[in-house]
């Protein structure tokens, strides 16, 4: 498995507060990784740095076989390079159908005229069917996205990211607000996605992390505190102290 993303020695401060402190992290392709840590550990800032939303004060963020620096790229260029991000609250086009949402997300040329001359293609239609099956929304393709349940909206948004053929998916707290059945489906969906691309899941819910059954990175005060299986990190005394506030 080759390294897809390498973050090394990254530090970022906001008004004198060090949100990320000499952080190093790497993930291969394909690979599934869970990132956990108490509130204020730097999990969101970590994602902001990878996606170009926040520029660090120092350090490197290296991407892909050609070892390009993501720090020199804009947010949109990073997205085009294959980094997809799903925020905690689903952002789907509520008034459009599930099919239309997926069609808009497909990896098509994105120039100003391409959108005007967008033609439905058999290939595009096939890809939409494929993704709908993957996310479990085949029966909902004609439904308005706004009428879906919370869990279904989350799956649709993951589907919209998959439609862009990402190489790295960043998913923020996917289990929040879901029913047990929805959470199970979400686990399966994420694990399948991680067979073809790199997936980083930020999650508070330990039961959900356990079901993902992957390597876990624990962040604390903007740095990596521990890394390994969930059993390994939860037996680490430093991790226990941080989580239990000893």
mmCIF file of N, CA and C in Angstrom, residues 53-138:
data_model
loop_
_atom_site.group_PDB
_atom_site.id
_atom_site.type_symbol
_atom_site.label_atom_id
_atom_site.label_comp_id
_atom_site.label_asym_id
_atom_site.label_seq_id
_atom_site.Cartn_x
_atom_site.Cartn_y
_atom_site.Cartn_z
ATOM 1 N N UNK A 53 -8.507 24.746 3.782
ATOM 2 C CA UNK A 53 -9.310 25.812 4.391
ATOM 3 C C UNK A 53 -8.466 26.630 5.372
ATOM 4 N N UNK A 54 -7.504 25.947 6.022
ATOM 5 C CA UNK A 54 -6.589 26.611 6.963
ATOM 6 C C UNK A 54 -5.162 26.333 6.528
ATOM 7 N N UNK A 55 -4.348 27.377 6.475
ATOM 8 C CA UNK A 55 -2.932 27.184 6.125
ATOM 9 C C UNK A 55 -2.117 27.140 7.416
ATOM 10 N N UNK A 56 -1.276 26.104 7.593
ATOM 11 C CA UNK A 56 -0.501 26.006 8.832
ATOM 12 C C UNK A 56 0.643 27.018 8.890
ATOM 13 N N UNK A 57 1.140 27.253 10.090
ATOM 14 C CA UNK A 57 2.277 28.168 10.269
ATOM 15 C C UNK A 57 3.565 27.486 9.823
ATOM 16 N N UNK A 58 3.632 26.186 10.044
ATOM 17 C CA UNK A 58 4.812 25.439 9.586
ATOM 18 C C UNK A 58 4.435 23.991 9.334
ATOM 19 N N UNK A 59 5.343 23.267 8.655
ATOM 20 C CA UNK A 59 5.111 21.857 8.368
ATOM 21 C C UNK A 59 4.816 21.608 6.901
ATOM 22 N N UNK A 60 4.620 20.325 6.564
ATOM 23 C CA UNK A 60 4.396 19.931 5.167
ATOM 24 C C UNK A 60 3.179 19.025 5.061
ATOM 25 N N UNK A 61 2.475 19.152 3.938
ATOM 26 C CA UNK A 61 1.360 18.253 3.629
ATOM 27 C C UNK A 61 1.591 17.777 2.196
ATOM 28 N N UNK A 62 2.019 16.523 2.067
ATOM 29 C CA UNK A 62 2.452 15.996 0.771
ATOM 30 C C UNK A 62 1.433 14.977 0.262
ATOM 31 N N UNK A 63 1.145 15.053 -1.059
ATOM 32 C CA UNK A 63 0.042 14.288 -1.653
ATOM 33 C C UNK A 63 0.477 13.508 -2.889
ATOM 34 N N UNK A 64 0.065 12.239 -2.933
ATOM 35 C CA UNK A 64 0.149 11.457 -4.167
ATOM 36 C C UNK A 64 1.532 11.002 -4.582
ATOM 37 N N UNK A 65 1.555 10.298 -5.715
ATOM 38 C CA UNK A 65 2.803 9.707 -6.213
ATOM 39 C C UNK A 65 3.833 10.773 -6.557
ATOM 40 N N UNK A 66 3.355 11.931 -6.990
ATOM 41 C CA UNK A 66 4.296 12.977 -7.410
ATOM 42 C C UNK A 66 4.739 13.845 -6.244
ATOM 43 N N UNK A 67 4.277 13.499 -5.039
ATOM 44 C CA UNK A 67 4.659 14.237 -3.819
ATOM 45 C C UNK A 67 4.472 15.749 -3.971
ATOM 46 N N UNK A 68 3.273 16.143 -4.379
ATOM 47 C CA UNK A 68 2.986 17.581 -4.498
ATOM 48 C C UNK A 68 2.556 18.119 -3.133
ATOM 49 N N UNK A 69 2.812 19.396 -2.909
ATOM 50 C CA UNK A 69 2.424 20.011 -1.639
ATOM 51 C C UNK A 69 1.002 20.543 -1.737
ATOM 52 N N UNK A 70 0.129 20.082 -0.848
ATOM 53 C CA UNK A 70 -1.247 20.598 -0.840
ATOM 54 C C UNK A 70 -1.272 22.041 -0.327
ATOM 55 N N UNK A 71 -0.202 22.451 0.372
ATOM 56 C CA UNK A 71 -0.187 23.797 0.957
ATOM 57 C C UNK A 71 -0.099 24.876 -0.119
ATOM 58 N N UNK A 72 0.366 24.491 -1.316
ATOM 59 C CA UNK A 72 0.478 25.464 -2.418
ATOM 60 C C UNK A 72 -0.805 25.533 -3.234
ATOM 61 N N UNK A 73 -1.798 24.704 -2.875
ATOM 62 C CA UNK A 73 -3.001 24.606 -3.703
ATOM 63 C C UNK A 73 -4.220 25.244 -3.036
ATOM 64 N N UNK A 74 -5.149 25.705 -3.881
ATOM 65 C CA UNK A 74 -6.398 26.289 -3.366
ATOM 66 C C UNK A 74 -7.333 25.167 -2.938
ATOM 67 N N UNK A 75 -8.393 25.527 -2.200
ATOM 68 C CA UNK A 75 -9.377 24.519 -1.768
ATOM 69 C C UNK A 75 -9.967 23.779 -2.970
ATOM 70 N N UNK A 76 -10.298 24.527 -4.040
ATOM 71 C CA UNK A 76 -10.932 23.878 -5.199
ATOM 72 C C UNK A 76 -9.944 22.970 -5.929
ATOM 73 N N UNK A 77 -8.666 23.374 -5.986
ATOM 74 C CA UNK A 77 -7.651 22.529 -6.642
ATOM 75 C C UNK A 77 -7.438 21.241 -5.839
ATOM 76 N N UNK A 78 -7.481 21.348 -4.519
ATOM 77 C CA UNK A 78 -7.323 20.166 -3.657
ATOM 78 C C UNK A 78 -8.503 19.207 -3.880
ATOM 79 N N UNK A 79 -9.707 19.775 -3.982
ATOM 80 C CA UNK A 79 -10.892 18.940 -4.246
ATOM 81 C C UNK A 79 -10.754 18.245 -5.601
ATOM 82 N N UNK A 80 -10.278 18.979 -6.604
ATOM 83 C CA UNK A 80 -10.106 18.385 -7.944
ATOM 84 C C UNK A 80 -9.022 17.304 -7.941
ATOM 85 N N UNK A 81 -8.037 17.451 -7.047
ATOM 86 C CA UNK A 81 -6.958 16.449 -6.967
ATOM 87 C C UNK A 81 -7.450 15.139 -6.352
ATOM 88 N N UNK A 82 -8.667 15.163 -5.767
ATOM 89 C CA UNK A 82 -9.246 13.916 -5.265
ATOM 90 C C UNK A 82 -9.484 13.850 -3.774
ATOM 91 N N UNK A 83 -9.534 15.028 -3.109
ATOM 92 C CA UNK A 83 -9.837 15.043 -1.673
ATOM 93 C C UNK A 83 -11.294 15.457 -1.493
ATOM 94 N N UNK A 84 -12.121 14.552 -0.951
ATOM 95 C CA UNK A 84 -13.535 14.853 -0.729
ATOM 96 C C UNK A 84 -13.807 14.953 0.767
ATOM 97 N N UNK A 85 -14.638 15.910 1.162
ATOM 98 C CA UNK A 85 -14.910 16.084 2.594
ATOM 99 C C UNK A 85 -16.400 16.115 2.873
ATOM 100 N N UNK A 86 -16.795 15.357 3.878
ATOM 101 C CA UNK A 86 -18.193 15.366 4.308
ATOM 102 C C UNK A 86 -18.279 15.934 5.708
ATOM 103 N N UNK A 87 -19.010 17.026 5.831
ATOM 104 C CA UNK A 87 -19.180 17.662 7.143
ATOM 105 C C UNK A 87 -20.220 16.899 7.954
ATOM 106 N N UNK A 88 -20.312 17.272 9.239
ATOM 107 C CA UNK A 88 -21.216 16.548 10.129
ATOM 108 C C UNK A 88 -22.676 16.687 9.693
ATOM 109 N N UNK A 89 -23.060 17.925 9.330
ATOM 110 C CA UNK A 89 -24.451 18.152 8.921
ATOM 111 C C UNK A 89 -24.550 17.909 7.419
ATOM 112 N N UNK A 90 -25.480 17.061 6.980
ATOM 113 C CA UNK A 90 -25.529 16.774 5.543
ATOM 114 C C UNK A 90 -25.896 18.003 4.719
ATOM 115 N N UNK A 91 -25.207 18.198 3.604
ATOM 116 C CA UNK A 91 -25.528 19.321 2.714
ATOM 117 C C UNK A 91 -25.896 18.735 1.358
ATOM 118 N N UNK A 92 -27.179 18.478 1.177
ATOM 119 C CA UNK A 92 -27.663 17.980 -0.113
ATOM 120 C C UNK A 92 -28.616 19.033 -0.672
ATOM 121 N N UNK A 93 -28.905 18.949 -1.980
ATOM 122 C CA UNK A 93 -29.849 19.887 -2.590
ATOM 123 C C UNK A 93 -31.254 19.374 -2.302
ATOM 124 N N UNK A 94 -31.888 19.957 -1.289
ATOM 125 C CA UNK A 94 -33.149 19.435 -0.744
ATOM 126 C C UNK A 94 -34.283 19.372 -1.773
ATOM 127 N N UNK A 95 -34.320 20.342 -2.691
ATOM 128 C CA UNK A 95 -35.445 20.402 -3.631
ATOM 129 C C UNK A 95 -35.254 19.515 -4.858
ATOM 130 N N UNK A 96 -34.054 18.968 -5.019
ATOM 131 C CA UNK A 96 -33.775 18.097 -6.161
ATOM 132 C C UNK A 96 -33.987 16.642 -5.733
ATOM 133 N N UNK A 97 -34.203 15.793 -6.715
ATOM 134 C CA UNK A 97 -34.354 14.370 -6.403
ATOM 135 C C UNK A 97 -32.978 13.777 -6.069
ATOM 136 N N UNK A 98 -33.016 12.566 -5.522
ATOM 137 C CA UNK A 98 -31.772 11.848 -5.222
ATOM 138 C C UNK A 98 -30.961 11.684 -6.511
ATOM 139 N N UNK A 99 -31.657 11.311 -7.605
ATOM 140 C CA UNK A 99 -30.961 11.137 -8.891
ATOM 141 C C UNK A 99 -30.292 12.438 -9.340
ATOM 142 N N UNK A 100 -31.015 13.552 -9.220
ATOM 143 C CA UNK A 100 -30.454 14.848 -9.651
ATOM 144 C C UNK A 100 -29.249 15.248 -8.793
ATOM 145 N N UNK A 101 -29.336 14.961 -7.496
ATOM 146 C CA UNK A 101 -28.196 15.249 -6.608
ATOM 147 C C UNK A 101 -26.954 14.486 -7.070
ATOM 148 N N UNK A 102 -27.128 13.202 -7.372
ATOM 149 C CA UNK A 102 -25.992 12.383 -7.802
ATOM 150 C C UNK A 102 -25.478 12.836 -9.175
ATOM 151 N N UNK A 103 -26.412 13.213 -10.058
ATOM 152 C CA UNK A 103 -26.017 13.672 -11.403
ATOM 153 C C UNK A 103 -25.154 14.933 -11.306
ATOM 154 N N UNK A 104 -25.539 15.849 -10.409
ATOM 155 C CA UNK A 104 -24.782 17.101 -10.257
ATOM 156 C C UNK A 104 -23.378 16.844 -9.725
ATOM 157 N N UNK A 105 -23.242 15.758 -8.959
ATOM 158 C CA UNK A 105 -21.953 15.480 -8.322
ATOM 159 C C UNK A 105 -20.994 14.715 -9.222
ATOM 160 N N UNK A 106 -21.513 14.087 -10.289
ATOM 161 C CA UNK A 106 -20.654 13.249 -11.142
ATOM 162 C C UNK A 106 -19.446 14.013 -11.624
ATOM 163 N N UNK A 107 -18.328 13.280 -11.758
ATOM 164 C CA UNK A 107 -17.079 13.929 -12.156
ATOM 165 C C UNK A 107 -17.135 14.250 -13.646
ATOM 166 N N UNK A 108 -17.679 15.397 -13.975
ATOM 167 C CA UNK A 108 -17.748 15.860 -15.363
ATOM 168 C C UNK A 108 -16.847 17.078 -15.503
ATOM 169 N N UNK A 109 -16.522 17.467 -16.754
ATOM 170 C CA UNK A 109 -15.779 18.726 -16.908
ATOM 171 C C UNK A 109 -16.570 19.848 -16.246
ATOM 172 N N UNK A 110 -15.865 20.749 -15.559
ATOM 173 C CA UNK A 110 -16.562 21.718 -14.711
ATOM 174 C C UNK A 110 -16.416 23.165 -15.207
ATOM 175 N N UNK A 111 -16.060 23.322 -16.493
ATOM 176 C CA UNK A 111 -15.917 24.700 -16.994
ATOM 177 C C UNK A 111 -17.270 25.378 -17.097
ATOM 178 N N UNK A 112 -17.276 26.722 -17.291
ATOM 179 C CA UNK A 112 -18.558 27.455 -17.336
ATOM 180 C C UNK A 112 -19.479 26.962 -18.445
ATOM 181 N N UNK A 113 -18.899 26.527 -19.578
ATOM 182 C CA UNK A 113 -19.759 26.088 -20.690
ATOM 183 C C UNK A 113 -20.150 24.625 -20.562
ATOM 184 N N UNK A 114 -19.281 23.852 -19.910
ATOM 185 C CA UNK A 114 -19.589 22.427 -19.741
ATOM 186 C C UNK A 114 -20.906 22.236 -19.008
ATOM 187 N N UNK A 115 -21.154 23.098 -18.026
ATOM 188 C CA UNK A 115 -22.387 22.977 -17.234
ATOM 189 C C UNK A 115 -23.597 23.307 -18.115
ATOM 190 N N UNK A 116 -23.444 24.313 -18.973
ATOM 191 C CA UNK A 116 -24.546 24.696 -19.865
ATOM 192 C C UNK A 116 -24.873 23.590 -20.870
ATOM 193 N N UNK A 117 -23.805 22.985 -21.405
ATOM 194 C CA UNK A 117 -24.026 21.976 -22.448
ATOM 195 C C UNK A 117 -24.094 20.566 -21.864
ATOM 196 N N UNK A 118 -24.274 20.469 -20.561
ATOM 197 C CA UNK A 118 -24.274 19.133 -19.930
ATOM 198 C C UNK A 118 -25.307 18.223 -20.581
ATOM 199 N N UNK A 119 -24.837 17.089 -21.060
ATOM 200 C CA UNK A 119 -25.767 16.124 -21.681
ATOM 201 C C UNK A 119 -25.830 14.884 -20.793
ATOM 202 N N UNK A 120 -27.011 14.338 -20.698
ATOM 203 C CA UNK A 120 -27.132 13.076 -19.977
ATOM 204 C C UNK A 120 -26.476 12.000 -20.837
ATOM 205 N N UNK A 121 -25.618 11.219 -20.233
ATOM 206 C CA UNK A 121 -24.976 10.148 -20.991
ATOM 207 C C UNK A 121 -25.384 8.808 -20.386
ATOM 208 N N UNK A 122 -25.326 7.781 -21.223
ATOM 209 C CA UNK A 122 -25.656 6.438 -20.742
ATOM 210 C C UNK A 122 -24.680 6.051 -19.632
ATOM 211 N N UNK A 123 -23.430 6.476 -19.824
ATOM 212 C CA UNK A 123 -22.385 6.164 -18.848
ATOM 213 C C UNK A 123 -22.703 6.828 -17.502
ATOM 214 N N UNK A 124 -23.144 8.094 -17.564
ATOM 215 C CA UNK A 124 -23.506 8.834 -16.349
ATOM 216 C C UNK A 124 -24.669 8.172 -15.637
ATOM 217 N N UNK A 125 -25.668 7.758 -16.426
ATOM 218 C CA UNK A 125 -26.865 7.117 -15.851
ATOM 219 C C UNK A 125 -26.488 5.809 -15.156
ATOM 220 N N UNK A 126 -25.577 5.080 -15.797
ATOM 221 C CA UNK A 126 -25.124 3.801 -15.240
ATOM 222 C C UNK A 126 -24.382 4.034 -13.919
ATOM 223 N N UNK A 127 -23.552 5.060 -13.913
ATOM 224 C CA UNK A 127 -22.771 5.381 -12.714
ATOM 225 C C UNK A 127 -23.712 5.775 -11.564
ATOM 226 N N UNK A 128 -24.773 6.534 -11.879
ATOM 227 C CA UNK A 128 -25.747 6.946 -10.861
ATOM 228 C C UNK A 128 -26.432 5.714 -10.255
ATOM 229 N N UNK A 129 -26.822 4.787 -11.120
ATOM 230 C CA UNK A 129 -27.466 3.541 -10.643
ATOM 231 C C UNK A 129 -26.516 2.765 -9.725
ATOM 232 N N UNK A 130 -25.253 2.721 -10.149
ATOM 233 C CA UNK A 130 -24.222 1.999 -9.400
ATOM 234 C C UNK A 130 -24.056 2.590 -7.995
ATOM 235 N N UNK A 131 -23.956 3.919 -7.942
ATOM 236 C CA UNK A 131 -23.748 4.602 -6.652
ATOM 237 C C UNK A 131 -24.994 4.464 -5.779
ATOM 238 N N UNK A 132 -26.179 4.594 -6.400
ATOM 239 C CA UNK A 132 -27.429 4.473 -5.641
ATOM 240 C C UNK A 132 -27.511 3.103 -4.971
ATOM 241 N N UNK A 133 -27.065 2.078 -5.702
ATOM 242 C CA UNK A 133 -27.079 0.726 -5.135
ATOM 243 C C UNK A 133 -26.060 0.635 -3.991
ATOM 244 N N UNK A 134 -24.893 1.210 -4.233
ATOM 245 C CA UNK A 134 -23.806 1.207 -3.247
ATOM 246 C C UNK A 134 -24.253 1.843 -1.924
ATOM 247 N N UNK A 135 -24.989 2.965 -2.006
ATOM 248 C CA UNK A 135 -25.388 3.688 -0.786
ATOM 249 C C UNK A 135 -26.758 3.239 -0.267
ATOM 250 N N UNK A 136 -27.406 2.324 -1.017
ATOM 251 C CA UNK A 136 -28.683 1.784 -0.553
ATOM 252 C C UNK A 136 -29.874 2.697 -0.802
ATOM 253 N N UNK A 137 -29.810 3.497 -1.892
ATOM 254 C CA UNK A 137 -30.919 4.420 -2.168
ATOM 255 C C UNK A 137 -31.541 4.184 -3.550
ATOM 256 N N UNK A 138 -31.385 2.985 -4.090
ATOM 257 C CA UNK A 138 -31.943 2.693 -5.422
ATOM 258 C C UNK A 138 -33.440 2.975 -5.468
#
